[in-house]
Coordinates of N, CA, C and O in Angstrom, one line a residue:
M1 N 35.1 -37.0 -17.3 CA 35.2 -36.4 -15.9 C 34.0 -35.8 -15.6 O 33.3 -35.1 -16.4
Y2 N 33.4 -35.9 -14.4 CA 32.1 -35.4 -13.9 C 32.4 -34.1 -13.2 O 33.3 -34.0 -12.2
R3 N 31.7 -33.1 -13.5 CA 31.8 -31.8 -12.8 C 30.4 -31.3 -12.2 O 29.4 -31.6 -12.8
K4 N 30.5 -30.6 -11.1 CA 29.3 -30.1 -10.5 C 29.0 -28.8 -11.2 O 29.9 -28.0 -11.7
G5 N 27.7 -28.6 -11.3 CA 27.2 -27.3 -12.0 C 27.1 -27.5 -13.5 O 27.2 -28.6 -14.1
M6 N 27.0 -26.3 -14.2 CA 26.8 -26.4 -15.7 C 28.1 -26.3 -16.3 O 29.2 -25.7 -15.9
T7 N 28.2 -26.9 -17.5 CA 29.4 -27.0 -18.3 C 29.5 -25.7 -19.2 O 28.4 -25.0 -19.4
Y8 N 30.5 -25.6 -19.8 CA 30.7 -24.4 -20.7 C 29.8 -24.4 -21.8 O 29.0 -23.4 -22.2
R9 N 29.4 -25.7 -22.4 CA 28.5 -25.7 -23.5 C 27.1 -25.4 -23.0 O 26.4 -24.8 -23.7
T10 N 26.8 -25.8 -21.8 CA 25.4 -25.4 -21.3 C 25.3 -23.9 -21.1 O 24.2 -23.4 -21.4
H11 N 26.3 -23.3 -20.7 CA 26.3 -21.8 -20.6 C 26.1 -21.2 -21.9 O 25.3 -20.1 -22.0
I12 N 26.8 -21.6 -22.9 CA 26.7 -21.1 -24.3 C 25.2 -21.3 -24.8 O 24.6 -20.4 -25.4
M13 N 24.6 -22.5 -24.6 CA 23.3 -22.8 -25.1 C 22.3 -21.8 -24.4 O 21.4 -21.3 -25.0
I14 N 22.4 -21.6 -23.1 CA 21.5 -20.6 -22.3 C 21.7 -19.2 -22.9 O 20.7 -18.6 -23.1
L15 N 22.9 -18.8 -23.0 CA 23.1 -17.4 -23.6 C 22.5 -17.3 -25.0 O 21.9 -16.3 -25.4
M16 N 22.6 -18.4 -25.8 CA 21.9 -18.3 -27.2 C 20.4 -18.2 -27.1 O 19.8 -17.5 -27.9
I17 N 20.0 -19.0 -26.3 CA 18.5 -19.0 -26.1 C 18.0 -17.5 -25.6 O 17.0 -17.0 -26.1
L18 N 18.8 -17.0 -24.7 CA 18.4 -15.6 -24.1 C 18.5 -14.6 -25.3 O 17.6 -13.8 -25.4
L19 N 19.5 -14.7 -26.1 CA 19.8 -13.7 -27.1 C 18.7 -13.9 -28.2 O 18.1 -12.8 -28.6
L20 N 18.3 -15.1 -28.5 CA 17.2 -15.2 -29.5 C 15.9 -14.8 -29.0 O 15.1 -14.1 -29.7
T21 N 15.6 -15.0 -27.7 CA 14.3 -14.6 -27.1 C 14.3 -13.0 -27.1 O 13.2 -12.4 -27.4
S22 N 15.4 -12.4 -26.7 CA 15.3 -10.9 -26.6 C 15.2 -10.4 -27.8 O 14.4 -9.3 -28.1
T23 N 15.7 -10.9 -28.9 CA 15.6 -10.3 -30.2 C 14.2 -10.5 -30.8 O 13.6 -9.6 -31.3
S24 N 13.6 -11.6 -30.5 CA 12.2 -11.9 -30.9 C 11.2 -10.8 -30.1 O 10.4 -10.3 -30.8
V25 N 11.4 -10.6 -28.9 CA 10.6 -9.7 -28.1 C 10.8 -8.3 -28.6 O 9.8 -7.6 -28.8
L26 N 12.0 -7.9 -29.0 CA 12.2 -6.5 -29.5 C 11.5 -6.3 -31.0 O 10.9 -5.3 -31.1
S27 N 11.6 -7.4 -31.7 CA 10.8 -7.2 -33.1 C 9.4 -7.2 -32.9 O 8.7 -6.5 -33.6
Q28 N 8.9 -8.0 -31.8 CA 7.5 -7.9 -31.6 C 7.0 -6.5 -31.1 O 5.9 -6.0 -31.6
N29 N 7.8 -5.8 -30.3 CA 7.5 -4.6 -29.8 C 7.5 -3.5 -30.9 O 6.6 -2.7 -31.0
K30 N 8.5 -3.6 -31.8 CA 8.5 -2.7 -33.0 C 7.2 -3.0 -33.8 O 6.6 -2.0 -34.2
E31 N 6.9 -4.2 -34.1 CA 5.7 -4.5 -34.9 C 4.4 -4.0 -34.2 O 3.5 -3.4 -34.8
Q32 N 4.3 -4.2 -32.9 CA 3.1 -3.7 -32.2 C 3.0 -2.1 -32.2 O 1.9 -1.6 -32.4
K33 N 4.2 -1.5 -32.1 CA 4.1 0.0 -32.2 C 3.7 0.5 -33.6 O 3.0 1.5 -33.8
K34 N 4.1 -0.3 -34.6 CA 3.7 0.1 -36.0 C 2.2 -0.1 -36.1 O 1.5 0.7 -36.7
E35 N 1.6 -1.1 -35.5 CA 0.2 -1.5 -35.7 C -0.6 -0.4 -34.9 O -1.7 -0.1 -35.4
I36 N -0.1 0.0 -33.7 CA -0.7 1.0 -33.0 C -0.8 2.4 -33.8 O -1.8 3.0 -33.7
K37 N 0.4 2.7 -34.3 CA 0.3 4.0 -35.1 C -0.6 3.9 -36.3 O -1.3 4.8 -36.6
K38 N -0.7 2.7 -37.0 CA -1.6 2.6 -38.1 C -3.0 2.7 -37.6 O -3.9 3.3 -38.2
S39 N -3.3 2.1 -36.4 CA -4.6 2.2 -35.8 C -5.0 3.6 -35.6 O -6.1 4.0 -35.9
Q40 N -4.0 4.4 -35.0 CA -4.4 5.8 -34.8 C -4.6 6.6 -36.1 O -5.5 7.5 -36.1
V41 N -3.9 6.2 -37.1 CA -4.2 6.8 -38.4 C -5.6 6.5 -38.8 O -6.3 7.4 -39.4
F42 N -6.0 5.2 -38.8 CA -7.4 5.0 -39.1 C -8.4 5.6 -38.3 O -9.5 6.0 -38.8
L43 N -8.1 5.8 -37.1 CA -9.1 6.5 -36.1 C -9.3 7.9 -36.7 O -10.4 8.5 -36.7
G44 N -8.2 8.6 -37.0 CA -8.2 10.0 -37.5 C -9.0 10.0 -38.8 O -9.7 10.9 -39.0
E45 N -8.7 9.1 -39.7 CA -9.5 9.0 -40.8 C -10.9 8.8 -40.7 O -11.8 9.4 -41.4
A46 N -11.3 8.0 -39.8 CA -12.6 7.7 -39.5 C -13.3 9.0 -39.0 O -14.5 9.2 -39.3
E47 N -12.7 9.7 -38.1 CA -13.3 11.0 -37.6 C -13.5 12.0 -38.7 O -14.5 12.6 -38.8
E48 N -12.5 12.0 -39.6 CA -12.7 13.0 -40.8 C -13.8 12.5 -41.7 O -14.6 13.3 -42.2
A49 N -13.9 11.3 -41.9 CA -15.1 10.7 -42.7 C -16.4 11.0 -42.1 O -17.3 11.4 -42.8
L50 N -16.5 10.9 -40.7 CA -17.8 11.3 -40.1 C -18.1 12.7 -40.3 O -19.2 13.0 -40.4
K51 N -17.1 13.5 -40.2 CA -17.3 15.0 -40.3 C -17.9 15.3 -41.7 O -18.6 16.3 -41.8
K52 N -17.5 14.5 -42.8 CA -18.0 14.7 -44.1 C -19.2 13.9 -44.3 O -19.5 13.7 -45.5
D53 N -19.8 13.3 -43.3 CA -21.0 12.5 -43.4 C -20.8 11.3 -44.4 O -21.7 10.9 -45.1
Q54 N -19.7 10.7 -44.2 CA -19.3 9.5 -45.0 C -19.3 8.3 -44.0 O -18.2 7.7 -43.8
F55 N -20.4 7.8 -43.6 CA -20.5 6.9 -42.5 C -19.9 5.5 -42.9 O -19.2 5.0 -42.2
P56 N -20.2 5.0 -44.1 CA -19.5 3.7 -44.5 C -18.1 3.7 -44.5 O -17.4 2.7 -44.1
L57 N -17.5 4.8 -44.9 CA -16.0 4.9 -44.9 C -15.5 5.0 -43.5 O -14.5 4.3 -43.1
A58 N -16.1 5.8 -42.7 CA -15.8 5.9 -41.2 C -15.9 4.6 -40.6 O -15.0 4.1 -39.8
E59 N -17.0 3.9 -40.8 CA -17.2 2.6 -40.1 C -16.1 1.5 -40.6 O -15.5 0.9 -39.7
A60 N -15.6 1.6 -41.9 CA -14.6 0.7 -42.3 C -13.3 1.1 -41.6 O -12.5 0.2 -41.2
D61 N -13.0 2.4 -41.5 CA -11.7 2.7 -40.9 C -11.8 2.5 -39.4 O -10.7 2.1 -38.8
Y62 N -12.9 2.6 -38.7 CA -13.0 2.2 -37.3 C -12.7 0.6 -37.1 O -11.9 0.3 -36.3
R63 N -13.2 -0.1 -38.1 CA -13.0 -1.6 -38.0 C -11.6 -1.9 -38.2 O -11.0 -2.8 -37.6
K64 N -11.0 -1.2 -39.1 CA -9.5 -1.5 -39.3 C -8.7 -1.1 -38.1 O -7.8 -1.8 -37.7
A65 N -9.1 0.1 -37.5 CA -8.4 0.4 -36.3 C -8.5 -0.6 -35.2 O -7.6 -0.9 -34.5
I66 N -9.7 -1.1 -35.1 CA -10.0 -2.1 -33.9 C -9.2 -3.3 -34.2 O -8.7 -4.0 -33.3
A67 N -9.2 -3.9 -35.6 CA -8.5 -5.1 -35.9 C -7.0 -4.9 -35.6 O -6.3 -5.8 -35.2
L68 N -6.4 -3.7 -35.8 CA -5.0 -3.5 -35.6 C -4.6 -3.4 -34.1 O -3.5 -3.7 -33.7
N69 N -5.5 -2.8 -33.3 CA -5.3 -2.5 -31.9 C -6.5 -3.0 -31.1 O -7.2 -2.1 -30.5
P70 N -6.8 -4.3 -30.9 CA -8.0 -4.7 -30.3 C -8.0 -4.4 -28.8 O -9.1 -4.5 -28.1
K71 N -6.8 -4.1 -28.1 CA -6.8 -3.9 -26.7 C -7.2 -2.4 -26.4 O -7.4 -2.1 -25.2
D72 N -7.4 -1.6 -27.4 CA -7.7 -0.2 -27.1 C -9.2 0.0 -27.2 O -9.9 -0.6 -28.2
E73 N -9.8 0.7 -26.3 CA -11.2 1.0 -26.3 C -11.6 2.1 -27.2 O -12.9 2.2 -27.6
T74 N -10.8 2.9 -27.7 CA -11.0 4.2 -28.4 C -11.9 3.8 -29.7 O -13.0 4.4 -29.9
G75 N -11.4 2.9 -30.5 CA -12.1 2.6 -31.8 C -13.4 2.0 -31.4 O -14.5 2.3 -32.2
K76 N -13.5 1.2 -30.5 CA -14.9 0.4 -30.2 C -15.8 1.5 -29.6 O -17.0 1.5 -30.0
Y77 N -15.4 2.3 -28.8 CA -16.2 3.4 -28.2 C -16.7 4.4 -29.3 O -17.9 4.6 -29.4
N78 N -15.8 4.9 -30.1 CA -16.1 5.8 -31.2 C -17.1 5.2 -32.2 O -18.0 5.9 -32.7
L79 N -16.8 3.9 -32.6 CA -17.7 3.2 -33.5 C -19.1 3.1 -32.9 O -20.1 3.3 -33.5
G80 N -19.2 2.7 -31.6 CA -20.4 2.6 -30.8 C -21.2 3.9 -30.8 O -22.4 3.9 -31.1
T81 N -20.4 5.0 -30.7 CA -21.1 6.4 -30.8 C -21.7 6.7 -32.1 O -22.8 7.2 -32.3
A82 N -20.9 6.2 -33.2 CA -21.3 6.5 -34.5 C -22.6 5.6 -34.8 O -23.6 6.3 -35.4
Y83 N -22.6 4.5 -34.3 CA -23.8 3.7 -34.5 C -25.0 4.3 -33.8 O -26.1 4.4 -34.3
Y84 N -24.7 4.7 -32.4 CA -25.7 5.4 -31.6 C -26.4 6.5 -32.3 O -27.6 6.7 -32.3
N85 N -25.5 7.4 -32.9 CA -26.0 8.5 -33.6 C -26.9 8.2 -34.7 O -27.6 9.1 -35.2
R86 N -26.7 7.0 -35.3 CA -27.5 6.5 -36.5 C -28.7 5.7 -36.0 O -29.3 5.1 -36.8
D87 N -29.0 5.6 -34.7 CA -30.1 4.8 -34.2 C -29.9 3.3 -34.5 O -30.9 2.6 -34.7
M88 N -28.6 2.9 -34.5 CA -28.3 1.5 -34.7 C -28.0 0.8 -33.3 O -26.8 0.6 -33.0
N89 N -29.0 0.8 -32.5 CA -28.8 0.4 -31.0 C -28.1 -0.9 -30.8 O -27.3 -1.0 -30.0
E90 N -28.6 -1.9 -31.5 CA -28.0 -3.2 -31.2 C -26.5 -3.3 -31.5 O -25.7 -3.8 -30.6
V91 N -25.9 -2.7 -32.6 CA -24.5 -2.7 -32.9 C -23.8 -1.7 -31.9 O -22.7 -1.9 -31.6
A92 N -24.5 -0.6 -31.7 CA -23.9 0.3 -30.7 C -23.7 -0.3 -29.3 O -22.6 -0.2 -28.7
M93 N -24.6 -1.1 -28.8 CA -24.5 -1.8 -27.6 C -23.3 -2.7 -27.6 O -22.6 -2.7 -26.6
K94 N -23.3 -3.5 -28.6 CA -22.2 -4.5 -28.7 C -20.7 -3.7 -28.6 O -19.8 -4.2 -27.9
R95 N -20.5 -2.6 -29.4 CA -19.3 -1.9 -29.3 C -19.1 -1.2 -27.9 O -17.9 -1.2 -27.5
F96 N -20.1 -0.7 -27.3 CA -19.9 -0.1 -26.0 C -19.5 -1.1 -24.9 O -18.7 -0.9 -24.1
Q97 N -20.2 -2.4 -25.1 CA -19.8 -3.5 -24.2 C -18.2 -3.8 -24.4 O -17.6 -4.1 -23.4
Q98 N -17.9 -3.8 -25.7 CA -16.5 -4.2 -26.0 C -15.6 -3.1 -25.3 O -14.5 -3.4 -24.9
A99 N -15.9 -1.8 -25.5 CA -15.1 -0.8 -25.1 C -15.0 -0.9 -23.6 O -13.9 -0.7 -23.0
A100 N -16.0 -1.1 -22.9 CA -16.1 -1.3 -21.4 C -15.1 -2.4 -21.0 O -14.5 -2.3 -19.9
A101 N -15.2 -3.5 -21.7 CA -14.5 -4.7 -21.4 C -12.9 -4.5 -21.4 O -12.2 -5.0 -20.6
V102 N -12.5 -3.7 -22.4 CA -11.0 -3.6 -22.5 C -10.5 -2.3 -22.0 O -9.3 -2.2 -21.8
A103 N -11.4 -1.3 -21.6 CA -11.0 -0.1 -21.0 C -10.1 -0.3 -19.8 O -10.6 -1.1 -18.9
I104 N -9.2 0.5 -19.5 CA -8.3 0.4 -18.3 C -8.7 1.4 -17.4 O -8.8 1.2 -16.2
E105 N -8.9 2.6 -17.9 CA -9.2 3.8 -17.1 C -10.6 3.8 -16.7 O -11.5 3.5 -17.4
K106 N -10.9 4.2 -15.4 CA -12.3 4.2 -14.9 C -13.1 5.2 -15.6 O -14.3 5.0 -15.9
N107 N -12.5 6.3 -16.1 CA -13.3 7.3 -16.8 C -13.7 6.7 -18.1 O -14.9 7.0 -18.6
D108 N -12.9 5.9 -18.9 CA -13.2 5.4 -20.1 C -14.4 4.3 -19.9 O -15.3 4.1 -20.8
K109 N -14.2 3.5 -18.8 CA -15.3 2.5 -18.6 C -16.6 3.2 -18.3 O -17.7 2.8 -18.7
Q110 N -16.5 4.3 -17.5 CA -17.8 5.1 -17.1 C -18.5 5.5 -18.5 O -19.7 5.4 -18.5
K111 N -17.7 6.1 -19.4 CA -18.4 6.7 -20.5 C -19.0 5.5 -21.4 O -20.1 5.8 -21.9
A112 N -18.3 4.4 -21.5 CA -18.8 3.2 -22.2 C -20.1 2.6 -21.6 O -21.1 2.4 -22.3
F113 N -20.1 2.6 -20.3 CA -21.3 2.0 -19.6 C -22.4 3.0 -19.7 O -23.5 2.6 -19.9
H114 N -22.2 4.3 -19.6 CA -23.2 5.3 -19.7 C -23.9 5.3 -21.0 O -25.1 5.3 -21.1
N115 N -23.0 5.2 -22.1 CA -23.7 5.2 -23.4 C -24.3 3.8 -23.7 O -25.3 3.8 -24.5
L116 N -23.8 2.7 -23.1 CA -24.5 1.5 -23.2 C -25.9 1.6 -22.6 O -26.9 1.2 -23.1
G117 N -26.0 2.2 -21.4 CA -27.3 2.5 -20.8 C -28.2 3.3 -21.7 O -29.4 3.0 -21.8
N118 N -27.7 4.4 -22.3 CA -28.5 5.1 -23.2 C -29.0 4.3 -24.4 O -30.2 4.4 -24.8
S119 N -28.1 3.3 -24.9 CA -28.6 2.6 -25.9 C -29.7 1.6 -25.6 O -30.6 1.4 -26.2
F120 N -29.6 1.1 -24.3 CA -30.6 0.2 -23.8 C -31.9 1.0 -23.6 O -33.0 0.4 -23.9
M121 N -31.8 2.2 -23.1 CA -33.0 3.0 -22.9 C -33.6 3.3 -24.4 O -34.9 3.1 -24.4
N122 N -32.9 3.5 -25.3 CA -33.5 3.7 -26.6 C -34.2 2.5 -27.2 O -35.2 2.6 -27.9
D123 N -33.7 1.3 -26.8 CA -34.2 0.1 -27.2 C -35.4 -0.4 -26.2 O -35.8 -1.5 -26.3
K124 N -35.7 0.5 -25.2 CA -36.7 0.2 -24.2 C -36.4 -1.1 -23.4 O -37.2 -1.8 -23.0
R125 N -35.1 -1.2 -23.1 CA -34.6 -2.4 -22.3 C -34.2 -1.7 -21.0 O -33.0 -1.6 -20.7
Y126 N -35.2 -1.4 -20.2 CA -35.0 -0.5 -19.0 C -34.2 -1.1 -17.9 O -33.3 -0.5 -17.3
K127 N -34.4 -2.4 -17.7 CA -33.7 -3.1 -16.7 C -32.2 -3.2 -16.9 O -31.3 -2.9 -16.1
E128 N -31.9 -3.5 -18.2 CA -30.5 -3.5 -18.6 C -29.9 -2.1 -18.6 O -28.7 -2.0 -18.2
A129 N -30.7 -1.1 -19.0 CA -30.2 0.2 -18.8 C -29.8 0.6 -17.4 O -28.7 1.2 -17.2
V130 N -30.6 0.2 -16.5 CA -30.4 0.6 -15.1 C -29.1 -0.1 -14.7 O -28.2 0.6 -14.0
E131 N -28.8 -1.3 -15.1 CA -27.6 -2.0 -14.7 C -26.4 -1.3 -15.3 O -25.3 -1.2 -14.8
A132 N -26.6 -1.0 -16.6 CA -25.4 -0.2 -17.3 C -25.1 1.0 -16.5 O -23.9 1.4 -16.3
Y133 N -26.1 1.7 -16.2 CA -25.9 3.1 -15.4 C -25.2 2.8 -14.1 O -24.4 3.6 -13.6
K134 N -25.7 1.7 -13.5 CA -25.0 1.4 -12.1 C -23.5 1.2 -12.3 O -22.7 1.6 -11.6
D135 N -23.2 0.5 -13.5 CA -21.8 0.1 -13.7 C -21.1 1.4 -14.0 O -19.9 1.6 -13.7
A136 N -21.7 2.3 -14.8 CA -21.1 3.7 -15.0 C -20.7 4.4 -13.7 O -19.7 5.0 -13.5
L137 N -21.8 4.4 -12.8 CA -21.6 5.1 -11.5 C -20.6 4.4 -10.6 O -19.9 5.0 -9.8
R138 N -20.4 3.0 -10.8 CA -19.4 2.4 -10.0 C -17.9 2.9 -10.4 O -17.0 2.9 -9.6
N139 N -17.9 3.3 -11.6 CA -16.6 3.8 -12.2 C -16.5 5.4 -12.0 O -15.3 5.9 -12.1
D140 N -17.5 6.0 -11.8 CA -17.5 7.5 -11.5 C -18.8 7.9 -10.8 O -19.8 8.4 -11.5
P141 N -18.7 7.7 -9.4 CA -20.0 8.1 -8.7 C -20.4 9.5 -8.7 O -21.4 9.9 -8.3
T142 N -19.4 10.4 -9.2 CA -19.8 11.8 -9.2 C -20.4 12.3 -10.5 O -20.8 13.5 -10.6
D143 N -20.6 11.5 -11.5 CA -21.2 11.8 -12.8 C -22.6 12.1 -12.6 O -23.5 11.2 -12.4
D144 N -23.1 13.4 -12.6 CA -24.4 13.9 -12.5 C -25.3 13.4 -13.6 O -26.4 13.1 -13.5
E145 N -24.8 13.4 -14.9 CA -25.6 13.1 -16.0 C -26.1 11.6 -15.9 O -27.1 11.3 -16.2
T146 N -25.2 10.6 -15.3 CA -25.6 9.3 -15.2 C -26.6 9.1 -14.1 O -27.5 8.3 -14.1
R147 N -26.4 9.9 -13.0 CA -27.3 9.8 -11.9 C -28.7 10.3 -12.3 O -29.6 9.9 -12.0

């Protein structure tokens, strides 16, 4: 016999698919939260290592934090700053560019672009420095230090 609409079996199949999908999403969210927490622990450990002048350990912890939470700009920015403070301009620039690319808040973008400009200046790449400073000012036109 032919019926219009969905059959009972079709309804059950759709419900099963929805149930499996929602369970999968919930477990992914739990896993993501765990990774974000681990990332934050590594960020804290990196800061402590820097305070103790243990740069290689801090660098490793920052890299672990970045690997666990690549969408967050904090690890990239802080590692860039650590490189910058050690006159490692090329790798500092890379990290500041990454931080600016993933940053959501304008303030975070501004800081990354500002420090990127500083890194370019140290490397005597003045044209690129000016562009980075312009990007910083686009995100915060009131920043006197960048102006």
